[in-house]
Coordinates of C-alpha atoms in Angstrom, one line a residue:
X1 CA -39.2 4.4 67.5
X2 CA -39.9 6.7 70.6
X3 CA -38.7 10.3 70.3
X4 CA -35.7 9.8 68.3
X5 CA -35.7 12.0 65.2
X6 CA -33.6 11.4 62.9
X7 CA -31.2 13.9 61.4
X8 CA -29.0 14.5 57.7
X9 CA -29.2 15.8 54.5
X10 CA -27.5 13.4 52.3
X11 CA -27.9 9.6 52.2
X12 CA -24.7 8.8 54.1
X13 CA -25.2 11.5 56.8
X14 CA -28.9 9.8 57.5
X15 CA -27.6 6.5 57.4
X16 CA -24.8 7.3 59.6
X17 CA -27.3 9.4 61.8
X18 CA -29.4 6.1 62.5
X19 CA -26.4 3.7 62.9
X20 CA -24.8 5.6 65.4
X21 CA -28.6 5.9 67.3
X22 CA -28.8 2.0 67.3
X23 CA -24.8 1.8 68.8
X24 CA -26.0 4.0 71.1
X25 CA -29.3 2.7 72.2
X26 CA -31.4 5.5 70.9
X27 CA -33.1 2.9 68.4
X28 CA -33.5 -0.5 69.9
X29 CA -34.1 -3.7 68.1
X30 CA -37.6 -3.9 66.4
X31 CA -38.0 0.0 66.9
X32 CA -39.7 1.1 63.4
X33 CA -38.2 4.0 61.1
X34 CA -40.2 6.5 59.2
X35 CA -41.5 5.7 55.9
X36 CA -39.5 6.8 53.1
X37 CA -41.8 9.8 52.2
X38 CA -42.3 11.0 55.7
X39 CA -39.1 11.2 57.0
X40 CA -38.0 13.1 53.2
X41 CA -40.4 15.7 54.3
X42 CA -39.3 15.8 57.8
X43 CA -35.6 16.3 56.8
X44 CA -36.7 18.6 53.6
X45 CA -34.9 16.1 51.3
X46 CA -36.0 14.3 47.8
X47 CA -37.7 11.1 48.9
X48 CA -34.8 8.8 46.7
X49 CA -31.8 10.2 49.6
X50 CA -33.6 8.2 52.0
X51 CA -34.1 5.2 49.7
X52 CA -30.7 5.7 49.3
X53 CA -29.7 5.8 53.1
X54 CA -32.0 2.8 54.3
X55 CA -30.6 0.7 51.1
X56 CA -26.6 1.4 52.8
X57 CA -28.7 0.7 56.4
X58 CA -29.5 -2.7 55.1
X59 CA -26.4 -3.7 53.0
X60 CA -24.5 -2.8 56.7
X61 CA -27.2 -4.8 58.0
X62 CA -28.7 -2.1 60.7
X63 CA -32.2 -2.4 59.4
X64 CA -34.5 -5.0 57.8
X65 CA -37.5 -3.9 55.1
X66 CA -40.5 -5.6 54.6
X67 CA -42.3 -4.0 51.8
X68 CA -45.5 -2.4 53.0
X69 CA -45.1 -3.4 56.9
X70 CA -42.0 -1.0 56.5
X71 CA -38.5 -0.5 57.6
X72 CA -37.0 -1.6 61.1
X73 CA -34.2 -2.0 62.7
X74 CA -33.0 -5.6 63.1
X75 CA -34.2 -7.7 66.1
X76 CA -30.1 -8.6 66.4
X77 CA -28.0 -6.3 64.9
X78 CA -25.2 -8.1 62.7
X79 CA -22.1 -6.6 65.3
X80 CA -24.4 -8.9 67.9
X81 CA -22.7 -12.2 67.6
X82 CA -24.6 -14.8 68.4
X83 CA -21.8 -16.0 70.6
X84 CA -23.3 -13.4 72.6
X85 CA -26.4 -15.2 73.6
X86 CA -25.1 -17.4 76.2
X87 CA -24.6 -17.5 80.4
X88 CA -22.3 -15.8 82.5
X89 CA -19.9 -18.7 83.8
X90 CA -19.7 -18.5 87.8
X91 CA -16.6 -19.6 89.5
X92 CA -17.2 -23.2 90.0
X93 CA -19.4 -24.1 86.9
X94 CA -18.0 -26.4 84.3
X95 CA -17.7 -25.0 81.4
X96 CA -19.2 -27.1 78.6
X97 CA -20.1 -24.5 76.4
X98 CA -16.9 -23.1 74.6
X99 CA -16.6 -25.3 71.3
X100 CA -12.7 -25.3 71.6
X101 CA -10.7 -28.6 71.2
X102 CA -8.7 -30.0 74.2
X103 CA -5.2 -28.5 74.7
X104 CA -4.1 -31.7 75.6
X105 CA -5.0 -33.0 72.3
X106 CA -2.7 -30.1 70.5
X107 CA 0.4 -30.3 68.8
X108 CA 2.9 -28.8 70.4
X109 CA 4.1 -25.4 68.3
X110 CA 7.0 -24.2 69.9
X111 CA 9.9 -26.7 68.6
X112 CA 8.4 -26.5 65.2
X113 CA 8.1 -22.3 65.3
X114 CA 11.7 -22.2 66.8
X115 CA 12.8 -24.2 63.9
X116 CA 11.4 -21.8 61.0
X117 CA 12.4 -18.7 62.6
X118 CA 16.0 -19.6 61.8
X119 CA 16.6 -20.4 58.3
X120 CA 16.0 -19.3 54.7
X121 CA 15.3 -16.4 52.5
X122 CA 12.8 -14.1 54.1
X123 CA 9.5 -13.6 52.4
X124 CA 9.2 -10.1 50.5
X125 CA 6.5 -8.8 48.9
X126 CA 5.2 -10.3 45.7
X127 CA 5.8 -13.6 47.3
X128 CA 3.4 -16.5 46.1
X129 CA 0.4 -16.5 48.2
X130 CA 0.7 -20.8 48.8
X131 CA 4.2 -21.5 50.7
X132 CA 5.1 -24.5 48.7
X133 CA 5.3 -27.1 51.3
X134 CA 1.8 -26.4 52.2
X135 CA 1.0 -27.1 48.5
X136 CA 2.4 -29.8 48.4
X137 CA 1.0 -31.1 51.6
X138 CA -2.5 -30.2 51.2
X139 CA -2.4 -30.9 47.3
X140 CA -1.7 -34.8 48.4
X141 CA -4.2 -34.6 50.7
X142 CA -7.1 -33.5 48.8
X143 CA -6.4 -36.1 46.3
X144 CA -6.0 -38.6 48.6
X145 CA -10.3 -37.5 49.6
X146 CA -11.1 -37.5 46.3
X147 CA -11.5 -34.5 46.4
X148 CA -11.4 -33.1 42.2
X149 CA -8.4 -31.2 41.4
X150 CA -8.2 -27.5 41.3
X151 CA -6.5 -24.3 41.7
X152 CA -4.8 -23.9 45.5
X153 CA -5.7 -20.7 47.7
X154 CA -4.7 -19.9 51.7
X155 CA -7.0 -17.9 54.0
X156 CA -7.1 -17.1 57.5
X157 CA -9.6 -19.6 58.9
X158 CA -11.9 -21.5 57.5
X159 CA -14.7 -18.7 57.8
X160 CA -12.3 -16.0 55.9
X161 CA -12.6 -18.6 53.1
X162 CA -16.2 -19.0 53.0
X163 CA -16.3 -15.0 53.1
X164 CA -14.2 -14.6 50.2
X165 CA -16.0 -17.4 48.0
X166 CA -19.2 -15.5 48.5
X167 CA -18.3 -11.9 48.1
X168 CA -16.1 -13.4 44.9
X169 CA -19.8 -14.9 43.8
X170 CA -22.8 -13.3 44.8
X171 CA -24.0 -9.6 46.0
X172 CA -26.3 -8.2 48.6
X173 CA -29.5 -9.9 48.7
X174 CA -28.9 -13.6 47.4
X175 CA -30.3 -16.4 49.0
X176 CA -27.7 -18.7 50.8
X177 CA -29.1 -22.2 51.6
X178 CA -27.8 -23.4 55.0
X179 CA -27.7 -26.3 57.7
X180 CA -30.6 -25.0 60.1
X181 CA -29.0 -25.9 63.2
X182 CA -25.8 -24.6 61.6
X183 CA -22.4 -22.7 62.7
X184 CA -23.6 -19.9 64.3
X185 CA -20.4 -17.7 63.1
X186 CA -21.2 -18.2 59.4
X187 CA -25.4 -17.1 60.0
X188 CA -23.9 -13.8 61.5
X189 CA -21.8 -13.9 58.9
X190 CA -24.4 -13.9 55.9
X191 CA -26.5 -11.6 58.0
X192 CA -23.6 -8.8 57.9
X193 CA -23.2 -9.3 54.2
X194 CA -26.4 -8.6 53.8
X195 CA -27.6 -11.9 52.5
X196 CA -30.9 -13.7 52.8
X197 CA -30.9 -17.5 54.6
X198 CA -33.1 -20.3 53.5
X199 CA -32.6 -23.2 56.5
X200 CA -32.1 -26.6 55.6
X201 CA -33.0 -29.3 57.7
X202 CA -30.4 -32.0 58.3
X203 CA -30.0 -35.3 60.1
X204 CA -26.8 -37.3 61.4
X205 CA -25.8 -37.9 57.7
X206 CA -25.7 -34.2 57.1
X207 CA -28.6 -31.9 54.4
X208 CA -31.8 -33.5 53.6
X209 CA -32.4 -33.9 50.0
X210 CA -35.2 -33.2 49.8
X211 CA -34.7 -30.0 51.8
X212 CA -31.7 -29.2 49.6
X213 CA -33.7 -29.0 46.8
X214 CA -36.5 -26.6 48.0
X215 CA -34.5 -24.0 49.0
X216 CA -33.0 -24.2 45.6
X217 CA -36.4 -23.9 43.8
X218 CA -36.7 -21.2 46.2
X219 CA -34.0 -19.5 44.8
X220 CA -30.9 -20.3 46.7
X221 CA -27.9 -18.7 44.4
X222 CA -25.3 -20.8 47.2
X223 CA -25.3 -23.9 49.3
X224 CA -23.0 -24.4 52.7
X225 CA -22.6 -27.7 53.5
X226 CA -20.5 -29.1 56.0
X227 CA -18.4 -32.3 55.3
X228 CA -17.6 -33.7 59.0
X229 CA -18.1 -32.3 62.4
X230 CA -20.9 -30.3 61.8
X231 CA -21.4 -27.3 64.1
X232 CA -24.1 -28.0 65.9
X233 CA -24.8 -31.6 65.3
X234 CA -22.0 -33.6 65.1
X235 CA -23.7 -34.7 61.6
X236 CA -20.7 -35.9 58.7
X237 CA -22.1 -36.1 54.9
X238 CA -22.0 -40.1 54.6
X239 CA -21.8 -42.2 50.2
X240 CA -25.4 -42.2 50.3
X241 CA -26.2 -39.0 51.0
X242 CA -23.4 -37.8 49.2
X243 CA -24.5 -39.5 46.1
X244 CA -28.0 -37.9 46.5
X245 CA -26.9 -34.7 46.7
X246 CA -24.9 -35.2 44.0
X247 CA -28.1 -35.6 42.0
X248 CA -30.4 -32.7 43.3
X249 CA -27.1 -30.6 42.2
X250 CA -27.1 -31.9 38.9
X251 CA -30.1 -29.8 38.4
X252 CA -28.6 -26.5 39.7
X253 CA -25.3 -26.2 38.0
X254 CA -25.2 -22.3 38.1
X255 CA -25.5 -22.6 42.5
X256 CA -22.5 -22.3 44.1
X257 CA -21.3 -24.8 46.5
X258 CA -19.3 -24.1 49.5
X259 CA -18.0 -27.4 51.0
X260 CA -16.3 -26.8 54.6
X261 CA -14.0 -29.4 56.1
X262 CA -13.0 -27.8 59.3
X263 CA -12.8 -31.0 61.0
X264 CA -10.4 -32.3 59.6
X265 CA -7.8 -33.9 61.9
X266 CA -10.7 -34.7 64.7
X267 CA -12.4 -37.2 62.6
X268 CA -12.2 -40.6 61.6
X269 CA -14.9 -41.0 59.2
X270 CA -14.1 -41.2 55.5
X271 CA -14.8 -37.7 53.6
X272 CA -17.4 -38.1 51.1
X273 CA -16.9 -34.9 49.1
X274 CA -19.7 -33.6 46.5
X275 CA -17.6 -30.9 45.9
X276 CA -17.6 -30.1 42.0
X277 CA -21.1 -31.5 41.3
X278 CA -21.6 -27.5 40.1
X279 CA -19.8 -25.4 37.8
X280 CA -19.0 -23.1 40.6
X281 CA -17.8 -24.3 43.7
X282 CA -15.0 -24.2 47.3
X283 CA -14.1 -27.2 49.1
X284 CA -12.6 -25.2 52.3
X285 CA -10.5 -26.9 54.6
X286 CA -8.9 -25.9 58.4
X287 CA -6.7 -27.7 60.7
X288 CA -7.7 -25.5 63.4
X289 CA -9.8 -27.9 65.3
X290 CA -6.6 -30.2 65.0
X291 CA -3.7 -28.0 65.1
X292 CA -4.6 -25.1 67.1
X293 CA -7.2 -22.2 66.6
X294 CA -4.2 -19.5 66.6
X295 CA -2.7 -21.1 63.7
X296 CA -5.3 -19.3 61.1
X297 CA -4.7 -21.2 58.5
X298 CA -6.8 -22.8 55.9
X299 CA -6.5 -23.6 52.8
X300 CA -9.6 -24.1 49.9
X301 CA -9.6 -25.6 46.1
X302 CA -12.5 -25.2 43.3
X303 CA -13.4 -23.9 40.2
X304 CA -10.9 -21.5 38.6
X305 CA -12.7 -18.6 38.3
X306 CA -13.6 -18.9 42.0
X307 CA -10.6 -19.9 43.1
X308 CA -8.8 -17.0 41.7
X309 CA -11.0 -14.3 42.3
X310 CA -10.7 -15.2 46.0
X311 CA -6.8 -14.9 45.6
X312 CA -6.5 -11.7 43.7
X313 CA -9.0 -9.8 46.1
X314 CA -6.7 -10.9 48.7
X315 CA -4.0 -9.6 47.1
X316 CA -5.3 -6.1 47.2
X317 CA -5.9 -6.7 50.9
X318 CA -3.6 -8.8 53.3
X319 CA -1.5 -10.0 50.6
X320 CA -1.0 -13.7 51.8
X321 CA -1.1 -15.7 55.4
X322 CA 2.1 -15.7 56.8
X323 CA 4.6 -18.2 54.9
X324 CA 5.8 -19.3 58.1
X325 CA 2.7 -20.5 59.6
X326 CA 1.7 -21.9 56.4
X327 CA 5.0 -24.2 56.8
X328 CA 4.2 -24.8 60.3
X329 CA 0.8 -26.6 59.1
X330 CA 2.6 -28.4 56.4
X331 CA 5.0 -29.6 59.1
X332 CA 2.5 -30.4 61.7
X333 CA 0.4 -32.1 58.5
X334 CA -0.7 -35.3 59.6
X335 CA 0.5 -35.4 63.4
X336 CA -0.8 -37.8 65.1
X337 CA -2.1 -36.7 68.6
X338 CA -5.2 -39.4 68.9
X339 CA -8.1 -36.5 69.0
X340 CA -10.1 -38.3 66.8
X341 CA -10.5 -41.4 68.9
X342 CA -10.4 -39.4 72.0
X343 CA -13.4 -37.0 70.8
X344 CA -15.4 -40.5 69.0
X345 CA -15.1 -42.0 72.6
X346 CA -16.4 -38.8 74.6
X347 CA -19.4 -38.4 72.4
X348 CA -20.3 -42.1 72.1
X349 CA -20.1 -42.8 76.1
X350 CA -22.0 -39.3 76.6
X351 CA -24.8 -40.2 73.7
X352 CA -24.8 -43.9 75.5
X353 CA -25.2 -42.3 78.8
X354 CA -27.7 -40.2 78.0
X355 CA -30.0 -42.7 75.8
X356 CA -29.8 -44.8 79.1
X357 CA -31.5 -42.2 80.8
X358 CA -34.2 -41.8 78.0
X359 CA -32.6 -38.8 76.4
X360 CA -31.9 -39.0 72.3
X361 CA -28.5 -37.0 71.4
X362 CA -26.5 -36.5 68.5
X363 CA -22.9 -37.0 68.0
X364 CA -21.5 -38.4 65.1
X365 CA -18.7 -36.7 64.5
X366 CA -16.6 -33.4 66.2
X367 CA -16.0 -32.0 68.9
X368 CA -20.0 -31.5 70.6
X369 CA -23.4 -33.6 71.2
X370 CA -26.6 -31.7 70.2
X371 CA -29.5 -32.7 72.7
X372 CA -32.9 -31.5 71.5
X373 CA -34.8 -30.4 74.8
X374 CA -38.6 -29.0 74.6
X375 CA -37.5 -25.8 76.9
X376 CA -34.3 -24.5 75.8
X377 CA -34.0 -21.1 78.6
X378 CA -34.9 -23.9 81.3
X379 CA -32.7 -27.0 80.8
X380 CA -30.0 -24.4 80.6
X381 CA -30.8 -22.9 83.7
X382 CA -31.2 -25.6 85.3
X383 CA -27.8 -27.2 84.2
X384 CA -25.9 -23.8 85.2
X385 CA -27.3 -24.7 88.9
X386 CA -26.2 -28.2 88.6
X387 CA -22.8 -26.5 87.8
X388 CA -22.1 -27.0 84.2
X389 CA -23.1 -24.7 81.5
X390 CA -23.9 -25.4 78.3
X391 CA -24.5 -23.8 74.9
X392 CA -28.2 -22.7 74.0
X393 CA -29.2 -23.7 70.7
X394 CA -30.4 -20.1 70.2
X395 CA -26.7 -19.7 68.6
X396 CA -27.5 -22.2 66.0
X397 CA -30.8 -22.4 65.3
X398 CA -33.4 -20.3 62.5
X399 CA -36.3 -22.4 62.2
X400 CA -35.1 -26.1 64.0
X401 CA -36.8 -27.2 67.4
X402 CA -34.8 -26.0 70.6
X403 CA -31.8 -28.2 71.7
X404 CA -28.7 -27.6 73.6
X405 CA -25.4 -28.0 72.9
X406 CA -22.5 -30.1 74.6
X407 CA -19.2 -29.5 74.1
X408 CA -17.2 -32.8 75.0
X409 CA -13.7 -31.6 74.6
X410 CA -13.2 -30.9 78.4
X411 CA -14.7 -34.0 79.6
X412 CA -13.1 -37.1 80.5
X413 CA -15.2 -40.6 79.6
X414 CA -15.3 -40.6 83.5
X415 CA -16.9 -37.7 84.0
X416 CA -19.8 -38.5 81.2
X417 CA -22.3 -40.7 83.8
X418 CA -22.5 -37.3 86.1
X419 CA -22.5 -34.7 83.0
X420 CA -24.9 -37.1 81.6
X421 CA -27.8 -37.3 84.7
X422 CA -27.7 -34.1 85.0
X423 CA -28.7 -33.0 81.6
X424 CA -31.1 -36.0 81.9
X425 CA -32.6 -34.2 85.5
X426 CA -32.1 -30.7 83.6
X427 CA -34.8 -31.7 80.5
X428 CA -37.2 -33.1 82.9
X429 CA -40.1 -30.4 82.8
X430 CA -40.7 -29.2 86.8
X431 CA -43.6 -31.1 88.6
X432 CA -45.7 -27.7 87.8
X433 CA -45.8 -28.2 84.0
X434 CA -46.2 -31.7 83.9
X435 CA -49.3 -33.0 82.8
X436 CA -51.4 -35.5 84.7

């Protein structure tokens, strides 16, 4: 911890004292804080204010405590995103990175915003919080997915959902099993909530089983699972797999299930929900990948206890998502722009192109191919002098081998041989390392 001493009286003023050192530098990741005991005598305070400081330090998710070894502050403090560990983009370099959908692929907004801005009874407060073409709109689409009936909420975003279904459900500390790769928004996420991850290993048909049900004998109170498009992967839950999850959730009715559909208008697989196969659960959807990311809208369904204590904490806060953007998604509700096909034929010809040169990818659905490489800092180094930049699996990863991720959105199927054989040339090991 160097020479920083800390300062305060009461729990929040110590607390606040060793935040604002970490903002500022003064603590740096991994740096160690005083025992308990030691740093009560220091400040001349009763040994319980400090227990009560570091406890607020780790629900705000500044420090980490490991029983005996201590308490320290985190390796990656939660206002790090992980979005953060990345490249600089250079002038010239292609940027491959991002995640975002094609532009081109995009509904265009402005005849259908015109066109609400002029009619109707404007929305006061008290309104409903689900602008009833959007009900209706998303109502008959969940049905159509089989997807069981339930109770109709609207968040901004898909990952506003998932934050309301857990702070409605569990409390600083629980175990949250997740896709290990996964979305790296929703692992910051959990880590600012204060809430322990148990990784999950997954394939191209989305959570192992078997994997599934360790980190539920393990004590996962939740379970995150993507539906299509997973971030990283590309991997979408297929009937098998569906089915067998199904079954190891038979045996854990009390876990609550988060289900997250975010690619839904960019994929043309069939959705396989397992949605309800608990007595608490969130089948989360977003057409943001489809519509546009400054839409924020998304809407979820699940049990009704969930479901409402999602919408009357919202209530106290924002109130509702804007009525008329929730129009303009029921309006723009099953536009047809051809991003599905366009994305499936980017990913196939770059997971083609890249087999061909002896690579193996992953791409079954989405918007991104995950390439598992066997130096991660390296192959993206070496692809930023090549001139395209790509995301390092660093974002996504806990415990899952290092890979890199492709986003295909601003490629062309042209373009794929090139982007291809030069990720092949970038996972090639130098001549140095190679062994003879």
């Amino acid at each position: 911890m160097g020479t920083y001493r800390i300062v305060g009286r009461g729990a929040s003023e110590i607390a606040a004292d060793v935040e604002d050192a970490v903002a500022r530098g003064s603590l740096q990741p991994g740096d160690q804080l005083p025992a308990m005991r030691a740093l009560a005598g220091q400040l001349g305070v009763n040994p319980n204010t400090v227990a009560a400081a570091y406890r607020t330090l780790r629900e705000r998710g500044v420090i980490t405590t490991d029983g005996r070894r201590g308490s320290r502050v985190r390796s990656r403090p939660v206002t790090t995103p992980r979005e953060s560990i990345g490249v600089d983009i250079s002038p010239g370099v292609r940027d491959l990175a991002g995640g975002n959908p094609d532009p081109r692929l995009l509904p265009p907004l402005a005849p259908v915003l015109a066109a609400l801005g002029t009619p109707g009874v404007p929305v006061m407060y008290g309104a409903a919080g689900v602008e009833e073409h959007l009900r209706a709109a998303a109502t008959a689409e969940l049905a159509a997915d089989h997807v069981p009936d339930g109770p109709l909420a609207v968040t901004s975003g898909a990952l506003d959902a998932v934050e309301r279904v857990l702070a409605a459900r569990l409390r600083p500390g629980d175990a949250v099993a997740v896709e290990d790769p996964g979305w790296g928004s929703l692992l910051d996420l959990l880590s600012a909530l204060n809430l322990r991850t148990l990784p999950v290993a997954l394939d191209d048909d989305g959570p192992l089983p078997d994997a599934v049900a360790a980190a539920l004998r393990a004590g996962a109170r939740a379970l995150v699972v993507t539906a299509r498009a997973q971030n990283p992967t590309g991997a979408a839950v297929g009937e098998a797999r569906a089915r067998d999850l199904r079954a190891v959730l038979a045996h854990h009715r009390d876990v609550l299930l988060i289900e997250d559909d975010h690619g839904h208008g960019i994929v043309d697989l069939p959705l396989y929900p397992i949605a309800g196969a608990t007595d608490h659960w969130a089948f989360v959807r977003s057409g943001a990948k489809a519509l546009g990311p400054d839409l924020r809208v998304a809407h979820l369904t699940g049990d009704p206890t969930t479901v409402d204590r999602v919408a009357g904490r919202q209530r106290l806060g924002p109130g509702w998502v804007s009525h008329l953007l929730q129009r303009a998604v029921a309006q723009l509700s099953g536009a047809r722009t051809g991003a599905a096909a366009s994305y499936r034929a980017r990913r196939a010809a770059l997971v083609t192109e890249l087999a061909a040169h002896g690579v193996r990818a992953h791409g079954r659905s989405g918007l991104n191919v995950w390439v598992p490489v066997g130096d991660e800092t390296g192959t993206v180094s070496r692809l930023l002098a090549a001139g395209y930049a790509v995301a390092p699996g660093a974002r996504f990863r806990i415990d899952s081998a290092p890979a890199v991720r492709i986003t295909v959105s601003g490629l062309s199927v042209a373009e794929v041989p090139e982007v291809a054989e030069a990720v092949a040339a970038a996972c090639r090991l130098p001549p140095a390392h190679r062994r003879g």
